[in-house]
C-alpha cells in the first residue's frame, strides 16, 4: 500500500518523533503551556538534532536503544546493524509504542503490535546446501507429477539407431548424441552400428552413458567419398532394423546420427506417431562466411508435387491449410553444389541427400515379422531386403508415401539439425583420447605427422581436373606455414624443451 | 403398467444423474474437492436462499463518483463497483423490500483517487454517514434493525476504519454507525479493531481477462522454487526500515537475496504472470496492510501461496480451507523460510497443487464480468445466506435505540 509521500512523511515524522522521545513531548506538539520540563526536553531535542546532523544518522535512536537494551528483549535473534542502521528490538517488552496507549481501543490479546519492528536476520544468511538439494528434489518430483498429468500418457520406448566408426571426431559427435539421449525422459534402447568390427574404443565410449545399448558391428570399411559413405550408412541403418526385427524390440525408432543435434522436444513429439512419422530437420550447410544469410523466402505451393526446392535450409513434410500432409520440402542445393565436399575431411560444406533418414521415425512393429496389425501399405521385409542397395530412406519400406504422419506442428517446428563435420580421414588422434605415454619433447615442425599430399581418391576423368588445383595450392600454404612455424619454434624451442622436461619431471614425481 | 413406466423413468433419471456424477468425478481426478469449516459450500447456489433489496441512492453516491474518475474500475478496490452492478441484474435482487433478507447500500467510498491512483479515505466516513442518514430517513428498514440486516462493501485498506495508516485506523475504529451492519471487506486480521465479528472477507479485485490472457500451457515445467516481485523497503514512507511490513519483507530480502532458490526482486517484469505459473511457491507477505492481490494471482496460476502475515484472516475462510491450500509462516520465522519450505513433505505439496487446480477454487477468487457460476460474487451471497435466518437481536423492539449518531471524530459529523 503506498501513501502520499509529502503529506505522509510529515505525519510519519511526527509520530516517529513521538515514539522516540517520552510522552511529555506530546505537550509541546499540542502547543500547551511551556513548563520548564518541556523547555528542557526541547533543548535536549535540539542537541540531539545537532549531533545527528554532525554524525549523519539519528543519534537519539541509538541512545534509546542502548538505554533500553538492558530490559529483556523478546526476540533473541535480533541483530544490530552498524551504527548507521540501528533497529529497535520488537517493541513489545521494552516500551510499547505510545500510539497503542492512546488508541485505547486496541483489543486485548492482540499479538501483533503496530510500530517499528526489528529486521530479523539469521547469523549466516546464505544458502544451505542441504536445503538446496532438498528443494531440487521437490522440484523434480513436482515436474514428474506435471508430466504424468499433462504430458504424454502411455509413453513408448525410444529406439535410437546410430551408425558410427572410429575416427578423430567420433568422440566429439558420439558424446553429443549420448548426452542428448541421456536426457530423454523415456525408456531408451540405443543401437550403435559400427563399421568394421566392434572396437573397444566405441564400446568404452557408449558404456559411459548408462543407457541400454546394443553394439553391433557391420562388416565394411567407411569409404572416402561422401556419396559412398551415405550409401553405406543407409545399409548400416538397415542392418540395425534387421536387428530390431530379430529381437522384436518394441518402441519408436529414431535415426540419431552421431553428428546431428537433437532437441529434447523431438522425443516428446515422436510419442505421437502411429506408424511412420516425418518432421522438419534443419540443414546446417551455410557456414564458412557465405553470404545470403537471413534472406530465405518461403516458396511453398499447395499442389501435390513430390519435391519443391526452396531456399529454406529445411527438409520436411508440408501440409496444406487443413493440416493434411501434401508433400515434401527439400533443400535446394543448387547454390552449393560446386562448393560441396566430396571426400571425408574436405574443407567444404557437406550436403545432405534429397531425403535424409534422420527426419523420419518408425513404429518398430513395422519391421517385425508376422505382425498382425501391420497396415496394408507396408512392404514385406524380404522384398525390401532384396533391394537393400536401393534403400535411401525409410520411405522404401512403404508402398505408398502419402501415409506419412507429419509431426512437430505439421512440419512447422524444426526438431533436429543435420550436420556433417569430419577431420581428414587419415588424421591421427590418441586412442580413446588418453595420452599414454606422457608427452615428450616434440619433433620440430619440419616433419608433420601426416603426409603433405591429399589422400588417394578413386579416379575419374572429371575429378582429375579439379584435384591438381587443390594439390598445387596446398604445398605452398603448408610451406609458408612451415617456415613461419619453424621460425617461431626455433625461438621457443629452448623454452618448450624446458617446459616439457619440467612437466615430465613433475609427472614422474 | 403404470408402475413399470414409473420404475423405468426413475431408473432413467438415476442413470442420467450417475453419468453426470461420473463426468464430475473424471473432472476431479486431478483435483480435489474443497471443503472448509462450513462444509462443502464452495459450489452452493445462492439463488433461492436469500433476497437482497438494493436502495436507490442519488447518483452522487455512486455514478457521479465513478464518472469523476473511471480508474476506479481497474484498481484493486473495484469490487464495490462490480458488486453493485452484479446485484442490479442478479436474480437474488428483489424490488419488494418487505420480503428482503438483506439490504444493500450502493455507495462508492473508495473512489476518491490521487493522481497516482491511490484512494484517499478522508471523505469516506462522511460519505458513508450521509448515505446512512438518507436511507434511515427515506425508508423504515434501517431504523427497525439499526442496520443489522444491512451489508456494506468497504474494500479499503483497513475496512470501515477508513484510513490507510494502521495507527490512525486503530484510533478511529470502525465507523460507529456500522457497528450492527455486516461488513464485506478485504481486510482481515484477528484481534484487530477493524475486523468486526461476522464480517465477510473477500479477495481484492484482480482483472480476470488480463490474467486469462497470460496463461501458458500446463506442461511447462515448474522450475522456480520461490517467486516474489515487489518492494522490500518502502524508502519513501519508511526510510529506516522495520515499519513497512513489520520488517518481514526486509527480512526476506536480507536473508535470501543471494539464495538461488529464491527468485525475488523489485523489478516489474512483463512476464510476471507467466513466471508465477512456472513457480512452485509464491510469497504473499504483508505490506502496509496484511492483504494483497498476490494471493488471488497465486491461486489463479496454481502457485502455492506462502502467507507471511501474523493473524491474517483470508477470504471466505469458512468456505475455503486455507490451511490445507497455502503455507502459513509466522513473521518471526522468516529467517528459517527455506528450511520450512523444503521440509514440507512432497505429498503435501502435491496435494496443495491438486487443491489449487480445482477450478471452483480459482473461480471463487475472481470477479468476472459477466458473472460466472461460483465466482466471488456468488461466494459473497453464499456467505450472506449462511448468516440467515437473522437472530433474535436483529429486530429491535419499539423505541429501542442502540446507535449513537454523534459518536466518532468530530470531522466525520460534517455533512457531505
PDB file of C-alpha atoms in Angstrom, chain B residues 271-393:
ATOM      1  CA  UNK B 271       6.302 -11.811 -17.789  1.00  0.00           C
ATOM      2  CA  UNK B 272       5.092 -11.566 -14.195  1.00  0.00           C
ATOM      3  CA  UNK B 273       2.045 -13.761 -14.709  1.00  0.00           C
ATOM      4  CA  UNK B 274       3.932 -16.282 -16.796  1.00  0.00           C
ATOM      5  CA  UNK B 275       6.682 -16.510 -14.188  1.00  0.00           C
ATOM      6  CA  UNK B 276       4.153 -17.228 -11.491  1.00  0.00           C
ATOM      7  CA  UNK B 277       2.949 -20.189 -13.490  1.00  0.00           C
ATOM      8  CA  UNK B 278       6.495 -21.518 -13.544  1.00  0.00           C
ATOM      9  CA  UNK B 279       6.944 -21.285  -9.802  1.00  0.00           C
ATOM     10  CA  UNK B 280       6.085 -23.745  -7.060  1.00  0.00           C
ATOM     11  CA  UNK B 281       5.777 -21.286  -4.153  1.00  0.00           C
ATOM     12  CA  UNK B 282       4.763 -17.627  -4.370  1.00  0.00           C
ATOM     13  CA  UNK B 283       5.421 -15.399  -1.405  1.00  0.00           C
ATOM     14  CA  UNK B 284       2.467 -13.307  -0.193  1.00  0.00           C
ATOM     15  CA  UNK B 285       3.913 -11.235   2.633  1.00  0.00           C
ATOM     16  CA  UNK B 286       2.045  -8.358   4.248  1.00  0.00           C
ATOM     17  CA  UNK B 287       2.741  -4.801   3.150  1.00  0.00           C
ATOM     18  CA  UNK B 288       1.186  -1.778   4.801  1.00  0.00           C
ATOM     19  CA  UNK B 289      -1.969  -3.883   5.121  1.00  0.00           C
ATOM     20  CA  UNK B 290      -1.909  -7.654   5.507  1.00  0.00           C
ATOM     21  CA  UNK B 291      -3.896  -8.473   2.336  1.00  0.00           C
ATOM     22  CA  UNK B 292      -2.704  -8.200  -1.256  1.00  0.00           C
ATOM     23  CA  UNK B 293      -3.786  -9.209  -4.782  1.00  0.00           C
ATOM     24  CA  UNK B 294      -0.822 -11.602  -4.845  1.00  0.00           C
ATOM     25  CA  UNK B 295      -2.972 -14.197  -3.145  1.00  0.00           C
ATOM     26  CA  UNK B 296      -5.509 -14.060  -5.952  1.00  0.00           C
ATOM     27  CA  UNK B 297      -2.798 -14.258  -8.578  1.00  0.00           C
ATOM     28  CA  UNK B 298      -1.093 -17.179  -6.865  1.00  0.00           C
ATOM     29  CA  UNK B 299      -4.338 -19.143  -6.649  1.00  0.00           C
ATOM     30  CA  UNK B 300      -5.291 -18.469 -10.261  1.00  0.00           C
ATOM     31  CA  UNK B 301      -1.877 -19.510 -11.526  1.00  0.00           C
ATOM     32  CA  UNK B 302      -1.553 -22.609  -9.390  1.00  0.00           C
ATOM     33  CA  UNK B 303       1.379 -21.386  -7.336  1.00  0.00           C
ATOM     34  CA  UNK B 304       1.223 -22.366  -3.658  1.00  0.00           C
ATOM     35  CA  UNK B 305       0.826 -19.114  -1.638  1.00  0.00           C
ATOM     36  CA  UNK B 306       3.262 -18.660   1.247  1.00  0.00           C
ATOM     37  CA  UNK B 307       1.452 -16.268   3.559  1.00  0.00           C
ATOM     38  CA  UNK B 308       3.639 -14.232   5.876  1.00  0.00           C
ATOM     39  CA  UNK B 309       1.220 -12.126   7.906  1.00  0.00           C
ATOM     40  CA  UNK B 310       0.507 -12.859  11.521  1.00  0.00           C
ATOM     41  CA  UNK B 311      -3.132 -13.405  12.448  1.00  0.00           C
ATOM     42  CA  UNK B 312      -4.410 -12.723   8.952  1.00  0.00           C
ATOM     43  CA  UNK B 313      -7.917 -13.809   8.023  1.00  0.00           C
ATOM     44  CA  UNK B 314      -8.087 -14.908   4.394  1.00  0.00           C
ATOM     45  CA  UNK B 315     -11.051 -14.551   2.020  1.00  0.00           C
ATOM     46  CA  UNK B 316     -14.056 -16.829   2.526  1.00  0.00           C
ATOM     47  CA  UNK B 317     -12.261 -18.544   5.361  1.00  0.00           C
ATOM     48  CA  UNK B 318     -15.254 -20.669   6.250  1.00  0.00           C
ATOM     49  CA  UNK B 319     -15.663 -21.981   2.709  1.00  0.00           C
ATOM     50  CA  UNK B 320     -12.023 -22.428   1.770  1.00  0.00           C
ATOM     51  CA  UNK B 321      -9.633 -24.398   3.989  1.00  0.00           C
ATOM     52  CA  UNK B 322      -6.643 -22.105   3.589  1.00  0.00           C
ATOM     53  CA  UNK B 323      -4.508 -24.145   5.970  1.00  0.00           C
ATOM     54  CA  UNK B 324      -4.646 -27.031   3.513  1.00  0.00           C
ATOM     55  CA  UNK B 325      -4.005 -24.915   0.480  1.00  0.00           C
ATOM     56  CA  UNK B 326      -1.379 -22.382   1.479  1.00  0.00           C
ATOM     57  CA  UNK B 327       1.652 -22.350   3.725  1.00  0.00           C
ATOM     58  CA  UNK B 328       1.500 -20.053   6.734  1.00  0.00           C
ATOM     59  CA  UNK B 329       4.792 -18.745   8.079  1.00  0.00           C
ATOM     60  CA  UNK B 330       4.976 -16.631  11.220  1.00  0.00           C
ATOM     61  CA  UNK B 331       6.789 -13.345  10.789  1.00  0.00           C
ATOM     62  CA  UNK B 332       9.370 -14.328  13.350  1.00  0.00           C
ATOM     63  CA  UNK B 333      10.131 -17.497  11.376  1.00  0.00           C
ATOM     64  CA  UNK B 334      11.057 -15.684   8.188  1.00  0.00           C
ATOM     65  CA  UNK B 335      14.802 -16.322   8.593  1.00  0.00           C
ATOM     66  CA  UNK B 336      14.024 -20.029   8.530  1.00  0.00           C
ATOM     67  CA  UNK B 337      11.815 -19.807   5.455  1.00  0.00           C
ATOM     68  CA  UNK B 338      13.985 -22.052   3.293  1.00  0.00           C
ATOM     69  CA  UNK B 339      14.061 -24.754   5.971  1.00  0.00           C
ATOM     70  CA  UNK B 340      10.316 -24.544   6.410  1.00  0.00           C
ATOM     71  CA  UNK B 341       9.571 -24.815   2.725  1.00  0.00           C
ATOM     72  CA  UNK B 342      11.961 -27.660   1.991  1.00  0.00           C
ATOM     73  CA  UNK B 343      10.751 -29.677   4.951  1.00  0.00           C
ATOM     74  CA  UNK B 344       7.158 -29.833   3.723  1.00  0.00           C
ATOM     75  CA  UNK B 345       6.581 -33.463   2.690  1.00  0.00           C
ATOM     76  CA  UNK B 346       6.239 -33.880  -1.052  1.00  0.00           C
ATOM     77  CA  UNK B 347       2.771 -35.449  -0.767  1.00  0.00           C
ATOM     78  CA  UNK B 348       1.572 -32.292   0.976  1.00  0.00           C
ATOM     79  CA  UNK B 349       2.929 -30.142  -1.821  1.00  0.00           C
ATOM     80  CA  UNK B 350       1.300 -32.280  -4.478  1.00  0.00           C
ATOM     81  CA  UNK B 351      -1.970 -32.233  -2.571  1.00  0.00           C
ATOM     82  CA  UNK B 352      -1.884 -28.448  -2.331  1.00  0.00           C
ATOM     83  CA  UNK B 353      -1.297 -28.240  -6.060  1.00  0.00           C
ATOM     84  CA  UNK B 354      -4.244 -30.506  -6.671  1.00  0.00           C
ATOM     85  CA  UNK B 355      -6.460 -28.347  -4.499  1.00  0.00           C
ATOM     86  CA  UNK B 356      -5.299 -25.249  -6.317  1.00  0.00           C
ATOM     87  CA  UNK B 357      -6.011 -26.877  -9.662  1.00  0.00           C
ATOM     88  CA  UNK B 358      -9.658 -27.170  -8.712  1.00  0.00           C
ATOM     89  CA  UNK B 359     -11.439 -24.725 -11.000  1.00  0.00           C
ATOM     90  CA  UNK B 360     -14.005 -23.760  -8.389  1.00  0.00           C
ATOM     91  CA  UNK B 361     -11.131 -22.567  -6.200  1.00  0.00           C
ATOM     92  CA  UNK B 362      -9.888 -20.262  -8.931  1.00  0.00           C
ATOM     93  CA  UNK B 363     -13.384 -19.049  -9.725  1.00  0.00           C
ATOM     94  CA  UNK B 364     -14.044 -18.152  -6.123  1.00  0.00           C
ATOM     95  CA  UNK B 365     -11.206 -15.631  -6.175  1.00  0.00           C
ATOM     96  CA  UNK B 366     -12.303 -13.777  -9.293  1.00  0.00           C
ATOM     97  CA  UNK B 367     -14.861 -11.096 -10.152  1.00  0.00           C
ATOM     98  CA  UNK B 368     -15.592 -11.837 -13.794  1.00  0.00           C
ATOM     99  CA  UNK B 369     -17.964  -9.711 -15.850  1.00  0.00           C
ATOM    100  CA  UNK B 370     -20.457 -11.072 -16.700  1.00  0.00           C
ATOM    101  CA  UNK B 371     -20.755 -13.165 -13.596  1.00  0.00           C
ATOM    102  CA  UNK B 372     -19.981 -16.870 -13.801  1.00  0.00           C
ATOM    103  CA  UNK B 373     -21.097 -19.691 -11.531  1.00  0.00           C
ATOM    104  CA  UNK B 374     -19.326 -19.915  -8.177  1.00  0.00           C
ATOM    105  CA  UNK B 375     -17.295 -16.747  -8.627  1.00  0.00           C
ATOM    106  CA  UNK B 376     -16.578 -14.297  -5.823  1.00  0.00           C
ATOM    107  CA  UNK B 377     -19.973 -12.613  -6.189  1.00  0.00           C
ATOM    108  CA  UNK B 378     -21.681 -15.919  -5.507  1.00  0.00           C
ATOM    109  CA  UNK B 379     -19.397 -16.664  -2.601  1.00  0.00           C
ATOM    110  CA  UNK B 380     -20.369 -13.326  -1.038  1.00  0.00           C
ATOM    111  CA  UNK B 381     -24.028 -14.207  -1.444  1.00  0.00           C
ATOM    112  CA  UNK B 382     -23.373 -17.666  -0.056  1.00  0.00           C
ATOM    113  CA  UNK B 383     -21.708 -16.077   2.947  1.00  0.00           C
ATOM    114  CA  UNK B 384     -24.695 -13.820   3.466  1.00  0.00           C
ATOM    115  CA  UNK B 385     -27.047 -16.752   3.052  1.00  0.00           C
ATOM    116  CA  UNK B 386     -25.135 -18.708   5.703  1.00  0.00           C
ATOM    117  CA  UNK B 387     -25.876 -15.925   8.172  1.00  0.00           C
ATOM    118  CA  UNK B 388     -29.586 -16.399   7.728  1.00  0.00           C
ATOM    119  CA  UNK B 389     -32.024 -16.649   9.385  1.00  0.00           C
ATOM    120  CA  UNK B 390     -31.452 -13.451  11.331  1.00  0.00           C
ATOM    121  CA  UNK B 391     -31.123 -13.967  15.055  1.00  0.00           C
ATOM    122  CA  UNK B 392     -33.214 -12.535  17.824  1.00  0.00           C
ATOM    123  CA  UNK B 393     -31.214  -9.370  18.401  1.00  0.00           C
TER     124      UNK B 393
END
